[in-house]
Amino acid sequence: KGGKGGKGKGGKGGKGGGAKSVVVKPHRHAGVYIASGKEDVLVTRNLAVGDSVYGEKRITVEEGEGDAKTKIEYRVWNPFRSKLAAAILGGVDSIWMGPGSKVLYLGAASGTSVSHVSDLVGETGCVYAVEFSHRSGRDLINVAKKRTNIIPIIEDARHPQKYRMLVGMVDCIFADVAQPDQARIVALNAALFLKNEGHSVISIKANCIDSTAPAEHVFAKEVQKLQAEQFKPLEQLTLEPYERDHAVVVSCYRSDKSKKQKTS
């Protein structure tokens, strides 16, 4: 019931009187915006206008004057439903994706977060969305039907060679696979698809990796695993208050190699 109520209200608020007082400003991450009305919310510019992916609220803003007036639609990005949104609101320094970026998204699930990444990279960008579950994959494919920049891949991210013909080189890998060997999965994909000095943004769920150890230990151990795979960790932050015992680790891939070559 709650979901439906929220949807209805969202629709009314977006179309009715609520929308007029909403001001949308760019966030410091390119492609992400803040809509401030009654409260500030994170939004992305809707690539598939008129379409909600998971019942999220849409906000329409009129820009320009007179005949040049255009309507731009934004979708509210809920940090409780998306680790990436939680990281942005948690103050992550850089998400390493923006308009025009090529992103490999591991653990795409039903495509709720992926749809926002699709908005964020825009028509010139591309999101390769990998999801192993066929049930979630069906939803993901439906999202991709309306968004040409999403390439849905229903495969196990542990075997990137199975989809190597579909994926080009990417600027950033985002991973939310919630598997104990997540670091290895990311490294296998990075070896095939991540450009040198590209970046990875990895969401780590502590109890998926080791439910007996304290979360901090688990995160530290994962960072070590990444370092062993030629990732240089740049920052780590927890996703409180949106998720418990989750952290996001941002790393740069094979950055020192190129420096060594320059010096030689």
GROMACS .gro file of C-alpha atoms in nm:
model
  264
    1LYS     CA    1   0.000   0.000   0.000
    2GLY     CA    2   0.273   0.239   0.103
    3GLY     CA    3   0.440   0.212  -0.235
    4LYS     CA    4   0.123   0.297  -0.423
    5GLY     CA    5   0.044   0.592  -0.199
    6GLY     CA    6   0.392   0.730  -0.252
    7LYS     CA    7   0.358   0.691  -0.625
    8GLY     CA    8   0.026   0.870  -0.641
    9LYS     CA    9   0.145   1.156  -0.429
   10GLY     CA   10   0.464   1.181  -0.626
   11GLY     CA   11   0.271   1.211  -0.948
   12LYS     CA   12   0.045   1.481  -0.809
   13GLY     CA   13   0.329   1.671  -0.648
   14GLY     CA   14   0.530   1.659  -0.968
   15LYS     CA   15   0.250   1.777  -1.195
   16GLY     CA   16   0.054   2.004  -0.962
   17GLY     CA   17   0.139   2.302  -0.749
   18GLY     CA   18   0.446   2.142  -0.597
   19ALA     CA   19   0.649   2.160  -0.916
   20LYS     CA   20   0.635   2.539  -0.956
   21SER     CA   21   0.838   2.609  -0.646
   22VAL     CA   22   1.101   2.345  -0.721
   23VAL     CA   23   1.443   2.472  -0.824
   24VAL     CA   24   1.687   2.229  -0.987
   25LYS     CA   25   2.056   2.307  -0.960
   26PRO     CA   26   2.354   2.105  -1.088
   27HIS     CA   27   2.537   1.898  -0.825
   28ARG     CA   28   2.917   1.911  -0.826
   29HIS     CA   29   2.914   1.568  -0.994
   30ALA     CA   30   2.835   1.637  -1.360
   31GLY     CA   31   2.504   1.485  -1.467
   32VAL     CA   32   2.364   1.483  -1.113
   33TYR     CA   33   2.126   1.753  -0.987
   34ILE     CA   34   1.970   1.872  -0.664
   35ALA     CA   35   1.601   1.963  -0.667
   36SER     CA   36   1.510   2.191  -0.380
   37GLY     CA   37   1.146   2.239  -0.294
   38LYS     CA   38   1.002   2.145   0.043
   39GLU     CA   39   1.317   1.936   0.092
   40ASP     CA   40   1.631   1.880  -0.114
   41VAL     CA   41   1.642   1.562  -0.319
   42LEU     CA   42   1.897   1.412  -0.554
   43VAL     CA   43   1.771   1.389  -0.913
   44THR     CA   44   1.892   1.292  -1.260
   45ARG     CA   45   1.763   1.431  -1.588
   46ASN     CA   46   1.521   1.175  -1.730
   47LEU     CA   47   1.646   1.025  -2.056
   48ALA     CA   48   1.313   0.848  -2.118
   49VAL     CA   49   1.071   1.134  -2.056
   50GLY     CA   50   0.736   1.037  -1.907
   51ASP     CA   51   0.867   0.710  -1.772
   52SER     CA   52   0.923   0.605  -1.409
   53VAL     CA   53   1.138   0.294  -1.370
   54TYR     CA   54   1.049   0.188  -1.015
   55GLY     CA   55   0.769   0.423  -0.913
   56GLU     CA   56   1.004   0.710  -0.833
   57LYS     CA   57   0.873   1.066  -0.830
   58ARG     CA   58   0.929   1.280  -1.139
   59ILE     CA   59   0.974   1.655  -1.136
   60THR     CA   60   0.912   1.874  -1.441
   61VAL     CA   61   1.083   2.211  -1.457
   62GLU     CA   62   1.025   2.477  -1.720
   63GLU     CA   63   1.333   2.652  -1.852
   64GLY     CA   64   1.364   2.958  -2.068
   65GLU     CA   65   1.110   3.229  -2.145
   66GLY     CA   66   0.831   3.280  -2.397
   67ASP     CA   67   0.851   3.065  -2.711
   68ALA     CA   68   1.187   2.920  -2.609
   69LYS     CA   69   1.030   2.763  -2.302
   70THR     CA   70   1.123   2.397  -2.267
   71LYS     CA   71   1.013   2.139  -2.013
   72ILE     CA   72   1.282   1.925  -1.858
   73GLU     CA   73   1.193   1.620  -1.655
   74TYR     CA   74   1.401   1.491  -1.365
   75ARG     CA   75   1.368   1.169  -1.165
   76VAL     CA   76   1.423   1.153  -0.790
   77TRP     CA   77   1.718   0.928  -0.701
   78ASN     CA   78   1.649   0.748  -0.376
   79PRO     CA   79   1.965   0.677  -0.171
   80PHE     CA   80   1.789   0.395   0.016
   81ARG     CA   81   1.742   0.213  -0.315
   82SER     CA   82   2.080   0.292  -0.472
   83LYS     CA   83   2.430   0.254  -0.327
   84LEU     CA   84   2.564   0.508  -0.575
   85ALA     CA   85   2.311   0.772  -0.465
   86ALA     CA   86   2.398   0.693  -0.103
   87ALA     CA   87   2.768   0.745  -0.182
   88ILE     CA   88   2.697   1.078  -0.354
   89LEU     CA   89   2.492   1.202  -0.058
   90GLY     CA   90   2.760   1.064   0.174
   91GLY     CA   91   3.001   1.310   0.011
   92VAL     CA   92   3.210   1.084  -0.215
   93ASP     CA   93   3.489   1.288  -0.373
   94SER     CA   94   3.430   1.167  -0.728
   95ILE     CA   95   3.212   0.899  -0.887
   96TRP     CA   96   3.432   0.892  -1.199
   97MET     CA   97   3.138   0.886  -1.435
   98GLY     CA   98   2.961   1.172  -1.604
   99PRO     CA   99   2.805   1.275  -1.935
  100GLY     CA  100   2.964   1.070  -2.214
  101SER     CA  101   3.124   0.810  -1.985
  102LYS     CA  102   3.135   0.441  -2.065
  103VAL     CA  103   3.046   0.242  -1.751
  104LEU     CA  104   3.051  -0.131  -1.680
  105TYR     CA  105   2.794  -0.195  -1.409
  106LEU     CA  106   2.831  -0.533  -1.235
  107GLY     CA  107   2.531  -0.651  -1.033
  108ALA     CA  108   2.275  -0.446  -1.221
  109ALA     CA  109   1.974  -0.624  -1.061
  110SER     CA  110   1.642  -0.488  -1.191
  111GLY     CA  111   1.801  -0.173  -1.326
  112THR     CA  112   1.685   0.084  -1.070
  113SER     CA  113   2.031   0.231  -1.012
  114VAL     CA  114   2.135   0.156  -1.370
  115SER     CA  115   1.853   0.377  -1.499
  116HIS     CA  116   2.000   0.673  -1.309
  117VAL     CA  117   2.349   0.597  -1.438
  118SER     CA  118   2.191   0.590  -1.784
  119ASP     CA  119   2.047   0.939  -1.720
  120LEU     CA  120   2.379   1.057  -1.587
  121VAL     CA  121   2.599   0.944  -1.879
  122GLY     CA  122   2.337   1.061  -2.127
  123GLU     CA  123   2.299   0.980  -2.495
  124THR     CA  124   2.671   1.001  -2.568
  125GLY     CA  125   2.755   0.761  -2.282
  126CYS     CA  126   2.693   0.393  -2.241
  127VAL     CA  127   2.614   0.155  -1.954
  128TYR     CA  128   2.700  -0.213  -1.989
  129ALA     CA  129   2.476  -0.368  -1.726
  130VAL     CA  130   2.567  -0.722  -1.614
  131GLU     CA  131   2.320  -0.924  -1.408
  132PHE     CA  132   2.322  -1.301  -1.350
  133SER     CA  133   1.969  -1.352  -1.218
  134HIS     CA  134   1.725  -1.413  -1.503
  135ARG     CA  135   1.436  -1.280  -1.301
  136SER     CA  136   1.601  -0.942  -1.236
  137GLY     CA  137   1.740  -0.960  -1.588
  138ARG     CA  138   1.389  -0.951  -1.733
  139ASP     CA  139   1.323  -0.621  -1.557
  140LEU     CA  140   1.663  -0.492  -1.664
  141ILE     CA  141   1.589  -0.571  -2.029
  142ASN     CA  142   1.257  -0.386  -2.001
  143VAL     CA  143   1.437  -0.080  -1.864
  144ALA     CA  144   1.690  -0.102  -2.149
  145LYS     CA  145   1.411  -0.109  -2.411
  146LYS     CA  146   1.333   0.255  -2.333
  147ARG     CA  147   1.696   0.359  -2.285
  148THR     CA  148   1.921   0.296  -2.581
  149ASN     CA  149   2.240   0.365  -2.386
  150ILE     CA  150   2.191   0.059  -2.160
  151ILE     CA  151   2.327  -0.271  -2.291
  152PRO     CA  152   2.182  -0.548  -2.072
  153ILE     CA  153   2.400  -0.858  -2.034
  154ILE     CA  154   2.247  -1.155  -1.852
  155GLU     CA  155   2.566  -1.337  -1.759
  156ASP     CA  156   2.776  -1.430  -1.457
  157ALA     CA  157   3.024  -1.149  -1.388
  158ARG     CA  158   3.274  -1.419  -1.282
  159HIS     CA  159   3.313  -1.511  -1.650
  160PRO     CA  160   3.369  -1.184  -1.835
  161GLN     CA  161   3.511  -1.369  -2.136
  162LYS     CA  162   3.153  -1.479  -2.211
  163TYR     CA  163   3.049  -1.122  -2.287
  164ARG     CA  164   3.376  -0.979  -2.414
  165MET     CA  165   3.229  -0.940  -2.763
  166LEU     CA  166   2.957  -0.710  -2.628
  167VAL     CA  167   3.161  -0.475  -2.411
  168GLY     CA  168   3.409  -0.211  -2.522
  169MET     CA  169   3.674  -0.042  -2.308
  170VAL     CA  170   3.519   0.150  -2.020
  171ASP     CA  171   3.615   0.451  -1.808
  172CYS     CA  172   3.465   0.316  -1.488
  173ILE     CA  173   3.349  -0.011  -1.334
  174PHE     CA  174   3.075   0.008  -1.075
  175ALA     CA  175   3.027  -0.313  -0.877
  176ASP     CA  176   2.754  -0.414  -0.638
  177VAL     CA  177   2.759  -0.792  -0.665
  178ALA     CA  178   2.746  -0.881  -0.292
  179GLN     CA  179   2.967  -1.190  -0.335
  180PRO     CA  180   3.258  -1.301  -0.115
  181ASP     CA  181   3.495  -1.296  -0.415
  182GLN     CA  182   3.383  -0.953  -0.532
  183ALA     CA  183   3.738  -0.813  -0.552
  184ARG     CA  184   3.838  -1.098  -0.782
  185ILE     CA  185   3.528  -1.049  -0.999
  186VAL     CA  186   3.610  -0.680  -1.041
  187ALA     CA  187   3.975  -0.758  -1.122
  188LEU     CA  188   3.878  -1.011  -1.391
  189ASN     CA  189   3.648  -0.757  -1.557
  190ALA     CA  190   3.901  -0.475  -1.522
  191ALA     CA  191   4.168  -0.685  -1.694
  192LEU     CA  192   3.946  -0.714  -2.001
  193PHE     CA  193   3.752  -0.388  -2.010
  194LEU     CA  194   3.890  -0.114  -1.784
  195LYS     CA  195   4.126   0.134  -1.944
  196ASN     CA  196   4.458   0.211  -1.775
  197GLU     CA  197   4.406   0.485  -1.519
  198GLY     CA  198   4.034   0.406  -1.530
  199HIS     CA  199   3.846   0.384  -1.202
  200SER     CA  200   3.641   0.138  -1.005
  201VAL     CA  201   3.365   0.222  -0.759
  202ILE     CA  202   3.285  -0.082  -0.549
  203SER     CA  203   3.008  -0.125  -0.295
  204ILE     CA  204   3.113  -0.370  -0.025
  205LYS     CA  205   2.857  -0.540   0.198
  206ALA     CA  206   3.051  -0.661   0.502
  207ASN     CA  207   2.836  -0.956   0.603
  208CYS     CA  208   2.837  -1.093   0.247
  209ILE     CA  209   3.212  -1.135   0.263
  210ASP     CA  210   3.256  -1.244   0.623
  211SER     CA  211   2.965  -1.224   0.865
  212THR     CA  212   3.184  -1.312   1.165
  213ALA     CA  213   3.441  -1.030   1.141
  214PRO     CA  214   3.380  -0.663   1.227
  215ALA     CA  215   3.285  -0.455   0.924
  216GLU     CA  216   3.601  -0.238   0.940
  217HIS     CA  217   3.823  -0.547   0.919
  218VAL     CA  218   3.631  -0.675   0.621
  219PHE     CA  219   3.663  -0.343   0.438
  220ALA     CA  220   4.037  -0.322   0.510
  221LYS     CA  221   4.086  -0.675   0.381
  222GLU     CA  222   3.896  -0.601   0.059
  223VAL     CA  223   4.110  -0.292   0.002
  224GLN     CA  224   4.422  -0.512   0.037
  225LYS     CA  225   4.281  -0.756  -0.220
  226LEU     CA  226   4.222  -0.468  -0.460
  227GLN     CA  227   4.575  -0.339  -0.410
  228ALA     CA  228   4.707  -0.684  -0.501
  229GLU     CA  229   4.513  -0.656  -0.829
  230GLN     CA  230   4.674  -0.325  -0.942
  231PHE     CA  231   4.405  -0.100  -0.797
  232LYS     CA  232   4.517   0.204  -0.604
  233PRO     CA  233   4.250   0.293  -0.345
  234LEU     CA  234   4.166   0.664  -0.348
  235GLU     CA  235   3.889   0.681  -0.090
  236GLN     CA  236   3.654   0.478   0.123
  237LEU     CA  237   3.331   0.584   0.289
  238THR     CA  238   3.052   0.409   0.476
  239LEU     CA  239   2.695   0.433   0.348
  240GLU     CA  240   2.537   0.524   0.682
  241PRO     CA  241   2.255   0.619   0.738
  242TYR     CA  242   2.127   0.460   0.416
  243GLU     CA  243   2.280   0.113   0.451
  244ARG     CA  244   2.425  -0.072   0.750
  245ASP     CA  245   2.776  -0.214   0.732
  246HIS     CA  246   2.828  -0.109   0.373
  247ALA     CA  247   3.122   0.083   0.236
  248VAL     CA  248   3.211   0.223  -0.104
  249VAL     CA  249   3.573   0.202  -0.215
  250VAL     CA  250   3.691   0.413  -0.507
  251SER     CA  251   4.016   0.310  -0.677
  252CYS     CA  252   4.230   0.396  -0.975
  253TYR     CA  253   4.342   0.110  -1.200
  254ARG     CA  254   4.702   0.058  -1.315
  255SER     CA  255   4.795   0.420  -1.253
  256ASP     CA  256   5.160   0.367  -1.152
  257LYS     CA  257   5.253   0.160  -1.458
  258SER     CA  258   5.223   0.448  -1.699
  259LYS     CA  259   5.431   0.670  -1.470
  260LYS     CA  260   5.710   0.412  -1.466
  261GLN     CA  261   5.710   0.400  -1.845
  262LYS     CA  262   5.734   0.779  -1.867
  263THR     CA  263   6.034   0.792  -1.638
  264SER     CA  264   6.224   0.514  -1.813
   0.00000   0.00000   0.00000
